[in-house]
Amino acid sequence: MAAAAMEVDLGNEYDSIQRKQSLYKSLDERFGIQKEMYKGQQYSQIYFARLHLMRTMLYSLIPNWKPHLPVCNVLGLEEGKECIIVGTIYKHMKLKPSILDEYSKERSATPLVKPHNFVSSDDYLVLEDESGRVKLCGALLLPSFFVTGIVVALHGKETGAGDFMVEDILEAGFPHQIERPLVSGEDKYVVFVSGLSVGGSSSNPLQFQLFIDHITGHLGDEKEQSFAAQIVQVVIAGNSVEYPRTLLNGQNLNAKDQSRLSEPIKELDILLTQIAAGIPLDIMPGPDDPANFSLPQQALHRCLFPGSSAFNTFRSCSNPHSFELDNVSFLGTSGQNIDDLERYSDANDKLEFMERTLRWRHLAPTAPNTLGCYPFTDRDPFFIETCPHVYFVGNQEKYQSRLIKGSEGHVVRLICIPRFVETGTAVVLNMRNLECHTLSFGTEFST
Amino acid sequence: MASSSDMKGFFKQKKKTAAGKGVGKSKANKTTSFKKPKNSASVGTDQVQPLALISHGSLDLQDDYDSNEEVLRQFDMSLAYGPCLGITRLDRWERAKALGLNPPKDVERLLRAEKVNAQCLWDGRI
């Protein structure tokens, strides 16, 4: 890794400050789709892989939960028989947009502006496994909490009406977490930023330049530079470029428009080269970036970054992105998984959605139902196998962070990274104690 | 689900041997990619069954359906190994093995060694 020595231009009584380094290990292999071959399969295959994977895991947890009850599949339900069933939740939502609405005979005056959130008070849940499905009822079950695609175990019994009355729910719970190594008192920082939207109409190049100058140590006095020298990694979580919408309507472009199309990424490359020259940099694709649409988004191609990719500190990564830094494990996305949860369920804040995905042990449960996803046949890469120490989500409205503690000594730092183009704010994490603070950059002075 | 629009589509029939057996009906293949259904549900009509066969007392209901295919169809229909559509039988078997479901070894042997249909029974029909 390249360590940048920063020379302080104040005479030769000061030594140059060395940047700290960390041992990096990428865990993104599961998010690669290079080995996958599309053979015409449908999404039933990934649902089967998910159900099998999670059901096997839940079966191992049931003996510690309610060992005295029989476990059966949906077809084996008998009226009045108290038992446990395990399956995939399906949430029926009447407000959820359906392509079939376009073909319905009654053309009611549906509003053109779609609601941001499709939750309705008459949503209901259904549990499904390979043998059948059963409608769920019970006061314990709040449909607005759940989404389609999660796998849970339910304790209850079948009613006379053929529904399943739920008495208790077992979620997968936090996966096992490897204990964080105790660092020797050294502060090492990771900087998260997302939503740069370079090339967009509202992006302020000066703001991001300020950010770059600050973290590379070109700004400030020795104290500021010493802080910057402790930054060991920069993670850019998606939406780094913004293309003019008028160019993306599928029409053939003339030469002038074509060069306009390549401007944002060129501008981004110039900016990233300045970072990569000094600090290890991970860049993830986001919903607006030139990458594939469905999750897992593949790494942005190196040819887009001729300047930055010359450095071995530059890493183009997938979305979701999983890595280890000095044995501290990180897991994060550019926001699509949590934003989709927000459309189909309710919570007090985004951090709650994030915590739910950890407890359900699944990064993107709404994929492939409402979130684009590759039709895997034999695995589900969004299943969370080990609990990360840091879980981040990019492109959010505002900065939010919480340290959650689990039952078996789990400690996870949840981070919502705000959009830089709107807030001028980046997030800094101290790996020693998992504390978080923000770095804000402004270019206007209020009088 | 027959893809052809007329009644003849229901009564597709395959000849057992390459050389014609006297009175054999020709097939109406609408598209080259469409595979003919394995079972002809055509008992009782002399329109479809070759008269020669009926006169010998046994109806030609076999097509390509033999004991190997029967074993593989049972594998297709088994709920434990997941959906069978959209995945080749061998891929489904390998997936079942990888997930620890212990699929029967006979099925693997048939799929690798013998000349059997690689796709599931619904392939091309749904």
Coordinates of C-alpha atoms in Angstrom, one line a residue:
Chain A
M1 CA 0.0 0.0 0.0
A2 CA 1.3 3.5 -0.8
A3 CA 2.0 5.5 2.3
A4 CA 2.1 9.2 1.6
A5 CA 4.7 11.1 3.5
M6 CA 3.4 14.6 4.0
E7 CA 6.1 17.2 4.4
V8 CA 5.2 20.2 6.6
D9 CA 6.6 23.3 5.0
L10 CA 7.6 24.9 8.2
G11 CA 11.3 24.3 8.3
N12 CA 13.4 21.3 9.0
E13 CA 12.7 20.9 12.7
Y14 CA 9.5 19.1 11.8
D15 CA 9.6 15.5 10.5
S16 CA 7.3 14.3 7.8
I17 CA 4.1 12.7 9.0
Q18 CA 3.5 9.1 7.9
R19 CA 0.1 7.8 7.1
K20 CA -1.0 4.8 9.1
Q21 CA -1.8 1.5 7.3
S22 CA -4.2 -1.3 7.9
L23 CA -4.4 -4.9 6.7
Y24 CA -7.2 -5.2 4.1
K25 CA -9.0 -8.3 3.2
S26 CA -11.8 -8.4 0.6
L27 CA -14.8 -10.6 1.2
D28 CA -16.7 -9.8 -2.0
E29 CA -16.2 -13.1 -3.7
R30 CA -19.9 -14.1 -2.9
F31 CA -21.2 -11.0 -4.7
G32 CA -19.5 -11.8 -8.0
I33 CA -21.7 -13.1 -10.8
Q34 CA -18.9 -13.8 -13.3
K35 CA -19.2 -17.6 -12.8
E36 CA -23.0 -17.6 -13.0
M37 CA -24.7 -18.6 -16.2
Y38 CA -28.2 -17.7 -17.1
K39 CA -30.1 -20.7 -18.3
G40 CA -33.6 -19.3 -18.4
Q41 CA -34.3 -19.9 -14.7
Q42 CA -36.9 -18.0 -12.8
Y43 CA -36.8 -16.5 -9.3
S44 CA -38.3 -19.6 -7.7
Q45 CA -34.8 -21.0 -7.6
I46 CA -33.3 -18.3 -5.4
Y47 CA -36.3 -18.5 -3.1
F48 CA -35.8 -22.2 -2.7
A49 CA -32.1 -21.7 -2.0
R50 CA -32.9 -19.0 0.6
L51 CA -35.6 -21.1 2.2
H52 CA -33.4 -24.1 2.5
L53 CA -30.5 -22.2 3.8
M54 CA -32.4 -20.3 6.4
R55 CA -34.7 -23.2 7.4
T56 CA -31.8 -25.4 8.1
M57 CA -30.4 -22.7 10.3
L58 CA -33.8 -22.1 12.0
Y59 CA -34.3 -25.8 12.7
S60 CA -31.0 -25.7 14.7
L61 CA -32.4 -22.8 16.7
I62 CA -35.8 -24.3 17.5
P63 CA -34.7 -26.8 20.1
N64 CA -33.4 -23.9 22.2
W65 CA -36.6 -22.0 21.7
K66 CA -39.5 -24.4 22.0
P67 CA -38.2 -27.9 22.0
H68 CA -41.5 -29.6 23.0
L69 CA -43.5 -28.6 20.0
P70 CA -43.6 -30.6 16.7
V71 CA -42.3 -29.0 13.6
C72 CA -44.2 -29.5 10.4
N73 CA -44.6 -28.1 6.9
V74 CA -47.6 -26.1 5.7
L75 CA -49.3 -29.1 4.2
G76 CA -48.9 -31.0 7.5
L77 CA -51.0 -28.4 9.5
E78 CA -54.0 -29.8 11.3
E79 CA -56.8 -27.7 12.8
G80 CA -56.1 -27.0 16.4
K81 CA -52.7 -28.7 16.5
E82 CA -50.1 -26.5 18.1
C83 CA -46.9 -26.7 16.1
I84 CA -44.1 -24.7 14.6
I85 CA -43.9 -24.0 10.9
V86 CA -40.9 -22.5 9.0
G87 CA -41.3 -20.7 5.7
T88 CA -40.9 -17.5 3.6
I89 CA -43.2 -14.6 4.4
Y90 CA -45.2 -13.1 1.7
K91 CA -46.9 -9.8 2.3
H92 CA -50.0 -9.0 0.3
M93 CA -50.2 -5.3 -0.2
K94 CA -53.0 -3.8 -2.1
L95 CA -51.1 -0.5 -2.7
K96 CA -48.1 -2.3 -4.2
P97 CA -47.8 -1.3 -7.9
S98 CA -48.6 -4.2 -10.1
I99 CA -48.0 -4.4 -13.8
L100 CA -51.4 -6.1 -14.1
D101 CA -53.1 -2.9 -13.0
E102 CA -52.5 -1.6 -16.5
Y103 CA -54.6 -4.4 -17.9
S104 CA -57.5 -4.1 -15.5
K105 CA -60.9 -3.4 -17.0
E106 CA -61.9 -0.8 -14.5
R107 CA -59.7 2.2 -15.1
S108 CA -60.2 4.1 -11.9
A109 CA -58.6 7.5 -11.4
T110 CA -55.3 6.3 -10.0
P111 CA -53.1 9.2 -9.0
L112 CA -50.1 9.8 -11.2
V113 CA -47.9 10.5 -8.2
K114 CA -47.2 7.2 -6.6
P115 CA -47.0 7.1 -2.8
H116 CA -43.5 6.7 -1.5
N117 CA -44.6 4.1 0.9
F118 CA -47.0 1.3 0.0
V119 CA -48.0 0.2 3.4
S120 CA -51.7 0.0 4.0
S121 CA -53.7 -1.1 7.1
D122 CA -55.2 -4.1 5.3
D123 CA -51.9 -5.7 4.3
Y124 CA -51.8 -9.3 5.4
L125 CA -49.1 -11.9 5.7
V126 CA -48.8 -15.4 4.2
L127 CA -46.3 -18.0 5.1
E128 CA -45.1 -20.2 2.2
D129 CA -42.9 -23.2 1.9
E130 CA -42.6 -25.8 -0.9
S131 CA -45.7 -27.7 0.1
G132 CA -48.1 -24.8 0.3
R133 CA -49.0 -21.4 1.8
V134 CA -51.2 -20.3 4.7
K135 CA -52.6 -16.9 5.7
L136 CA -51.3 -15.7 9.0
C137 CA -53.4 -14.0 11.7
G138 CA -52.9 -13.0 15.3
A139 CA -52.4 -9.8 17.2
L140 CA -48.7 -10.5 17.6
L141 CA -48.1 -10.1 13.9
L142 CA -47.8 -6.6 12.7
P143 CA -47.7 -6.7 8.9
S144 CA -46.1 -3.3 8.7
F145 CA -43.0 -4.7 10.4
F146 CA -42.4 -7.5 7.9
V147 CA -41.7 -7.7 4.2
T148 CA -41.9 -10.3 1.6
G149 CA -38.9 -12.6 1.5
I150 CA -37.8 -13.1 5.1
V151 CA -37.7 -16.6 6.5
V152 CA -39.0 -17.1 10.0
A153 CA -40.3 -19.8 12.3
L154 CA -43.8 -19.4 13.7
H155 CA -45.4 -21.1 16.7
G156 CA -49.2 -21.3 16.5
K157 CA -52.1 -23.4 15.3
E158 CA -54.4 -23.6 12.4
T159 CA -57.8 -22.1 12.9
G160 CA -61.2 -23.3 11.7
A161 CA -61.1 -20.8 8.9
G162 CA -57.9 -22.3 7.5
D163 CA -55.6 -19.4 8.7
F164 CA -52.7 -19.9 11.0
M165 CA -53.0 -18.1 14.3
V166 CA -49.5 -17.0 15.4
E167 CA -48.6 -17.1 19.0
D168 CA -44.9 -16.5 18.8
I169 CA -42.2 -15.7 16.2
L170 CA -38.6 -16.8 16.0
E171 CA -36.4 -14.7 13.7
A172 CA -32.9 -15.9 12.8
G173 CA -31.3 -13.4 15.1
F174 CA -27.9 -11.9 14.8
P175 CA -25.4 -14.2 13.2
H176 CA -22.3 -15.2 15.0
Q177 CA -19.8 -12.4 15.4
I178 CA -16.0 -12.9 15.6
E179 CA -14.7 -10.9 18.5
R180 CA -13.1 -7.6 17.6
P181 CA -9.4 -7.6 18.3
L182 CA -8.3 -5.2 21.0
V183 CA -6.2 -2.6 19.3
S184 CA -3.2 -1.2 21.2
G185 CA -4.7 2.2 21.8
E186 CA -4.0 3.5 18.3
D187 CA -6.6 5.5 16.6
K188 CA -7.2 4.5 13.0
Y189 CA -10.0 6.1 11.0
V190 CA -12.2 5.0 8.1
V191 CA -13.9 7.7 6.1
F192 CA -17.3 7.0 4.5
V193 CA -18.8 9.2 1.8
S194 CA -21.6 8.6 -0.7
G195 CA -23.8 10.4 -3.2
L196 CA -21.1 12.6 -4.6
S197 CA -23.1 12.9 -7.8
V198 CA -20.2 14.4 -9.7
G199 CA -21.3 16.0 -13.0
G200 CA -24.8 16.7 -11.6
S201 CA -26.4 20.1 -11.6
S202 CA -26.3 20.4 -7.9
S203 CA -22.9 19.1 -7.2
N204 CA -20.4 21.7 -5.9
P205 CA -16.9 20.6 -7.1
L206 CA -15.3 22.9 -4.5
Q207 CA -17.0 21.0 -1.7
F208 CA -15.6 17.6 -2.7
Q209 CA -12.2 19.2 -3.4
L210 CA -12.1 20.5 0.1
F211 CA -12.9 17.0 1.4
I212 CA -10.0 15.6 -0.7
D213 CA -7.6 18.2 0.4
H214 CA -8.5 17.6 4.0
I215 CA -8.1 13.9 4.1
T216 CA -4.9 13.9 2.0
G217 CA -3.4 16.3 4.5
H218 CA -3.1 19.3 2.2
L219 CA -5.2 21.5 4.5
G220 CA -4.8 22.7 8.0
D221 CA -2.0 22.8 10.5
E222 CA 0.0 20.0 11.9
K223 CA -2.8 18.9 14.2
E224 CA -5.2 18.6 11.3
Q225 CA -2.6 16.8 9.2
S226 CA -1.9 14.3 12.1
F227 CA -5.5 13.5 12.2
A228 CA -5.6 13.0 8.4
A229 CA -2.6 10.7 8.7
Q230 CA -4.6 8.4 10.8
I231 CA -7.2 7.8 8.0
V232 CA -6.4 4.4 6.7
Q233 CA -9.3 3.8 4.3
V234 CA -11.8 5.7 2.3
V235 CA -15.1 4.0 1.2
I236 CA -17.3 5.6 -1.4
A237 CA -20.7 4.0 -1.1
G238 CA -22.4 4.6 -4.5
N239 CA -23.9 7.4 -6.6
S240 CA -20.5 8.9 -7.4
V241 CA -21.7 10.3 -10.8
E242 CA -24.9 11.9 -12.0
Y243 CA -25.8 11.9 -15.7
P244 CA -28.0 14.6 -17.2
R245 CA -31.3 12.8 -17.5
T246 CA -32.0 14.2 -20.9
L247 CA -29.2 12.2 -22.4
L248 CA -30.5 8.9 -21.0
N249 CA -33.8 8.4 -22.9
G250 CA -32.5 5.8 -25.3
Q251 CA -32.0 8.1 -28.3
N252 CA -28.9 8.1 -30.4
L253 CA -26.6 10.7 -29.3
N254 CA -24.6 13.1 -31.5
A255 CA -20.9 13.5 -30.9
K256 CA -21.3 16.5 -28.7
D257 CA -23.8 14.7 -26.4
Q258 CA -21.6 11.7 -26.3
S259 CA -18.7 13.7 -24.9
R260 CA -21.1 15.2 -22.4
L261 CA -22.0 11.7 -21.3
S262 CA -18.4 10.9 -20.5
E263 CA -17.7 14.1 -18.6
P264 CA -19.0 13.1 -15.1
I265 CA -16.9 10.0 -14.9
K266 CA -13.8 11.8 -16.2
E267 CA -14.2 14.5 -13.6
L268 CA -14.7 11.8 -11.0
D269 CA -11.5 10.0 -12.0
I270 CA -9.5 13.2 -11.7
L271 CA -10.8 13.7 -8.2
L272 CA -10.3 10.1 -7.2
T273 CA -6.7 10.0 -8.5
Q274 CA -5.9 12.6 -5.9
I275 CA -7.3 10.4 -3.1
A276 CA -5.8 7.1 -4.4
A277 CA -2.4 8.7 -4.6
G278 CA -2.4 8.8 -0.8
I279 CA -5.1 6.7 0.8
P280 CA -6.5 3.2 0.0
L281 CA -9.9 3.8 -1.7
D282 CA -12.8 1.5 -2.2
I283 CA -15.5 2.6 -4.6
M284 CA -18.9 0.9 -4.8
P285 CA -21.5 1.3 -7.5
G286 CA -24.9 2.8 -6.6
P287 CA -28.3 3.0 -8.3
D288 CA -27.2 6.0 -10.5
D289 CA -23.8 4.7 -11.4
P290 CA -22.8 3.1 -14.7
A291 CA -23.1 -0.5 -13.4
N292 CA -25.7 -3.2 -13.8
F293 CA -29.1 -2.5 -12.2
S294 CA -29.8 -5.7 -10.3
L295 CA -28.1 -6.6 -7.1
P296 CA -25.4 -7.6 -6.5
Q297 CA -24.1 -4.7 -8.6
Q298 CA -20.8 -5.6 -10.0
A299 CA -17.7 -3.4 -9.6
L300 CA -17.4 -0.4 -11.8
H301 CA -15.0 -1.2 -14.6
R302 CA -11.4 -0.1 -14.3
C303 CA -11.4 1.4 -17.7
L304 CA -13.7 4.1 -16.3
F305 CA -10.9 5.2 -14.0
P306 CA -7.7 5.3 -16.1
G307 CA -6.0 7.7 -13.7
S308 CA -7.0 6.2 -10.3
S309 CA -6.7 2.5 -11.3
A310 CA -3.0 3.0 -11.9
F311 CA -2.6 3.0 -8.1
N312 CA -2.8 -0.2 -6.2
T313 CA -4.7 1.7 -3.5
F314 CA -7.7 2.0 -5.8
R315 CA -10.2 -0.8 -5.5
S316 CA -13.4 -1.0 -7.4
C317 CA -15.8 -3.1 -5.4
S318 CA -19.3 -4.6 -5.7
N319 CA -22.5 -3.5 -4.0
P320 CA -23.0 -5.0 -1.4
H321 CA -19.4 -4.7 -0.2
S322 CA -17.8 -6.7 2.5
F323 CA -14.3 -6.4 3.7
E324 CA -12.0 -6.7 6.8
L325 CA -9.6 -4.1 8.0
D326 CA -7.2 -5.1 10.7
N327 CA -9.7 -7.9 11.5
V328 CA -12.6 -5.5 12.0
S329 CA -15.4 -6.7 9.6
F330 CA -17.4 -4.2 7.5
L331 CA -20.5 -4.8 5.5
G332 CA -22.4 -2.2 3.5
T333 CA -24.5 -1.2 0.6
S334 CA -25.2 1.9 -1.5
G335 CA -28.7 2.1 -0.1
Q336 CA -31.0 0.1 -2.3
N337 CA -31.8 -2.6 0.2
I338 CA -32.8 -0.2 3.0
D339 CA -34.6 2.2 0.7
D340 CA -36.7 -0.7 -0.6
L341 CA -37.6 -1.7 3.0
E342 CA -38.7 1.8 3.6
R343 CA -41.2 1.5 0.7
Y344 CA -42.8 -1.7 1.9
S345 CA -42.7 -1.5 5.7
D346 CA -42.7 1.0 8.6
A347 CA -40.0 1.9 11.1
N348 CA -39.0 4.9 13.2
D349 CA -35.8 5.5 11.3
K350 CA -33.5 3.9 8.8
L351 CA -31.3 2.5 11.5
E352 CA -34.2 0.3 12.6
F353 CA -34.5 -1.1 9.1
M354 CA -30.8 -1.9 9.2
E355 CA -31.1 -3.6 12.6
R356 CA -34.0 -5.7 11.2
T357 CA -32.0 -6.9 8.3
L358 CA -29.3 -8.1 10.7
R359 CA -31.9 -9.9 12.9
W360 CA -33.4 -11.5 9.8
R361 CA -29.9 -12.4 8.7
H362 CA -30.6 -11.1 5.3
L363 CA -29.2 -8.0 3.6
A364 CA -32.0 -7.6 1.0
P365 CA -35.1 -9.6 1.8
T366 CA -37.2 -7.8 -0.7
A367 CA -35.0 -9.0 -3.5
P368 CA -36.2 -10.3 -5.9
N369 CA -39.7 -9.4 -5.1
T370 CA -39.4 -5.6 -5.4
L371 CA -35.7 -5.1 -5.7
G372 CA -33.8 -6.2 -8.8
C373 CA -31.7 -9.3 -8.2
Y374 CA -29.8 -11.8 -10.3
P375 CA -31.6 -15.2 -10.4
F376 CA -29.2 -17.3 -8.5
T377 CA -30.1 -21.0 -8.6
D378 CA -28.0 -22.6 -5.9
R379 CA -27.1 -19.9 -3.4
D380 CA -28.3 -16.6 -1.9
P381 CA -25.4 -14.3 -1.5
F382 CA -27.4 -11.8 0.6
F383 CA -27.6 -14.2 3.5
I384 CA -25.5 -12.7 6.3
E385 CA -23.2 -15.5 7.6
T386 CA -21.2 -13.7 10.1
C387 CA -22.1 -10.5 11.9
P388 CA -20.1 -7.5 10.8
H389 CA -18.7 -5.0 13.3
V390 CA -19.6 -2.1 11.1
Y391 CA -22.7 -2.0 9.0
F392 CA -23.1 0.9 6.6
V393 CA -25.7 2.1 4.1
G394 CA -25.1 4.9 1.6
N395 CA -27.1 7.6 0.0
Q396 CA -29.4 8.4 2.9
E397 CA -31.1 11.8 3.7
K398 CA -29.1 12.4 6.8
Y399 CA -26.3 11.1 9.0
Q400 CA -27.5 8.7 11.6
S401 CA -25.5 6.2 13.7
R402 CA -26.1 3.8 16.5
L403 CA -24.1 1.2 18.4
I404 CA -26.3 -1.9 18.9
K405 CA -25.6 -4.6 21.3
G406 CA -26.8 -8.2 20.8
S407 CA -27.5 -11.0 23.2
E408 CA -24.3 -12.9 22.9
G409 CA -21.9 -10.0 23.2
H410 CA -22.5 -8.7 19.7
V411 CA -21.5 -5.1 19.1
V412 CA -22.4 -3.5 15.7
R413 CA -21.9 0.1 14.6
L414 CA -24.7 1.0 12.3
I415 CA -24.0 4.0 10.0
C416 CA -26.3 5.9 7.6
I417 CA -24.0 7.8 5.2
P418 CA -25.7 11.0 4.0
R419 CA -25.6 12.2 0.4
F420 CA -22.6 14.4 0.0
V421 CA -24.1 16.5 -2.8
E422 CA -26.9 17.5 -0.5
T423 CA -25.2 17.7 2.9
G424 CA -21.5 18.1 2.3
T425 CA -21.0 15.6 5.1
A426 CA -18.8 12.5 5.3
V427 CA -18.6 10.0 8.2
V428 CA -15.5 9.1 10.1
L429 CA -15.3 5.9 12.1
N430 CA -12.6 5.2 14.7
M431 CA -11.7 1.5 14.4
R432 CA -10.3 1.4 17.9
N433 CA -13.6 2.1 19.7
L434 CA -16.2 2.1 16.9
E435 CA -17.0 5.7 17.6
C436 CA -18.4 7.8 14.8
H437 CA -18.4 11.5 13.9
T438 CA -19.0 13.6 10.9
L439 CA -16.8 15.8 8.7
S440 CA -18.8 18.6 7.1
F441 CA -17.6 20.9 4.4
G442 CA -19.2 24.2 3.4
T443 CA -18.3 26.7 0.8
E444 CA -20.6 29.5 1.7
F445 CA -20.2 31.8 4.6
S446 CA -23.2 33.1 6.3
T447 CA -23.0 36.8 7.2
Chain B
M1 CA -50.6 -26.8 -23.0
A2 CA -50.4 -27.3 -26.8
S3 CA -48.8 -24.5 -28.6
S4 CA -50.6 -25.1 -31.9
S5 CA -54.0 -23.7 -32.3
D6 CA -55.8 -26.5 -34.0
M7 CA -57.0 -29.9 -32.7
K8 CA -54.2 -31.8 -34.4
G9 CA -51.8 -30.3 -31.9
F10 CA -53.3 -32.5 -29.2
F11 CA -52.7 -35.7 -31.0
K12 CA -49.0 -35.6 -31.7
Q13 CA -47.4 -38.9 -32.1
K14 CA -43.9 -40.2 -32.5
K15 CA -43.0 -43.3 -34.5
K16 CA -41.2 -45.9 -32.5
T17 CA -38.8 -46.9 -35.3
A18 CA -37.1 -44.8 -37.9
A19 CA -38.6 -46.7 -40.8
G20 CA -42.4 -46.1 -41.2
K21 CA -44.5 -49.0 -39.9
G22 CA -47.1 -49.0 -42.6
V23 CA -49.9 -46.7 -41.5
G24 CA -48.2 -44.0 -39.5
K25 CA -49.5 -40.5 -39.0
S26 CA -47.0 -37.7 -39.7
K27 CA -46.2 -35.2 -37.1
A28 CA -47.2 -31.5 -37.4
N29 CA -44.3 -29.7 -35.8
K30 CA -45.1 -26.0 -35.5
T31 CA -41.7 -24.7 -34.5
T32 CA -38.4 -26.4 -34.5
S33 CA -37.7 -25.4 -30.9
F34 CA -41.0 -26.8 -29.5
K35 CA -40.6 -30.3 -28.2
K36 CA -43.3 -32.9 -28.6
P37 CA -45.2 -33.9 -25.4
K38 CA -44.1 -37.2 -24.1
N39 CA -47.4 -38.8 -23.5
S40 CA -50.1 -38.9 -26.1
A41 CA -53.5 -39.0 -24.4
S42 CA -55.2 -40.5 -27.3
V43 CA -56.7 -43.8 -26.2
G44 CA -59.7 -45.1 -28.1
T45 CA -59.5 -43.2 -31.4
D46 CA -58.3 -45.0 -34.5
Q47 CA -57.4 -41.7 -36.0
V48 CA -54.2 -41.6 -34.1
Q49 CA -53.1 -45.0 -33.2
P50 CA -51.7 -47.0 -36.1
L51 CA -54.3 -49.6 -37.0
A52 CA -51.6 -52.2 -37.2
L53 CA -50.7 -51.8 -33.5
I54 CA -54.3 -51.8 -32.4
S55 CA -54.9 -55.0 -34.2
H56 CA -52.1 -56.5 -32.3
G57 CA -53.8 -55.7 -29.1
S58 CA -51.4 -53.2 -27.5
L59 CA -51.7 -49.5 -27.7
D60 CA -48.7 -47.3 -28.6
L61 CA -48.7 -45.1 -25.5
Q62 CA -45.0 -45.3 -24.7
D63 CA -43.3 -42.6 -26.8
D64 CA -39.9 -41.9 -25.1
Y65 CA -41.3 -42.8 -21.7
D66 CA -39.4 -45.7 -20.3
S67 CA -38.4 -46.8 -16.8
N68 CA -35.4 -44.4 -16.8
E69 CA -37.6 -41.5 -17.5
E70 CA -40.0 -42.6 -14.8
V71 CA -37.2 -42.5 -12.2
L72 CA -36.2 -39.0 -13.4
R73 CA -39.8 -37.8 -13.4
Q74 CA -40.1 -38.8 -9.8
F75 CA -37.0 -36.8 -9.1
D76 CA -38.5 -33.8 -10.9
M77 CA -41.7 -34.0 -8.9
S78 CA -40.0 -34.4 -5.6
L79 CA -40.7 -31.3 -3.4
A80 CA -37.5 -31.7 -1.4
Y81 CA -35.1 -30.6 -4.1
G82 CA -36.8 -27.4 -5.1
P83 CA -38.5 -26.3 -8.2
C84 CA -37.6 -28.3 -11.3
L85 CA -38.5 -25.7 -14.0
G86 CA -35.8 -23.6 -15.5
I87 CA -32.9 -25.7 -14.4
T88 CA -31.4 -28.8 -15.9
R89 CA -31.9 -32.1 -14.1
L90 CA -28.2 -32.5 -13.5
D91 CA -27.8 -28.9 -12.1
R92 CA -30.8 -29.6 -9.8
W93 CA -29.2 -32.8 -8.6
E94 CA -25.8 -31.0 -8.0
R95 CA -27.6 -28.3 -6.1
A96 CA -29.4 -30.8 -4.0
K97 CA -26.1 -32.5 -3.3
A98 CA -24.4 -29.2 -2.4
L99 CA -27.2 -28.3 0.0
G100 CA -26.8 -31.6 1.7
L101 CA -30.2 -33.0 0.7
N102 CA -28.8 -36.5 -0.3
P103 CA -30.4 -36.9 -3.7
P104 CA -30.5 -40.5 -4.9
K105 CA -27.4 -41.7 -6.6
D106 CA -29.3 -43.6 -9.3
V107 CA -30.5 -40.3 -10.7
E108 CA -27.0 -39.0 -11.0
R109 CA -25.9 -42.2 -12.7
L110 CA -28.8 -42.0 -15.2
L111 CA -28.2 -38.3 -15.9
R112 CA -24.5 -38.7 -16.6
A113 CA -24.2 -42.1 -18.2
E114 CA -27.4 -42.7 -20.2
K115 CA -29.2 -41.0 -23.0
V116 CA -31.9 -39.3 -21.1
N117 CA -33.6 -36.0 -21.3
A118 CA -31.6 -33.3 -19.5
Q119 CA -34.5 -31.0 -18.9
C120 CA -37.4 -31.6 -16.6
L121 CA -40.7 -33.0 -17.7
W122 CA -42.4 -29.6 -17.8
D123 CA -39.7 -28.1 -20.1
G124 CA -41.3 -26.7 -23.2
R125 CA -44.8 -27.5 -22.0
I126 CA -45.3 -24.6 -19.6

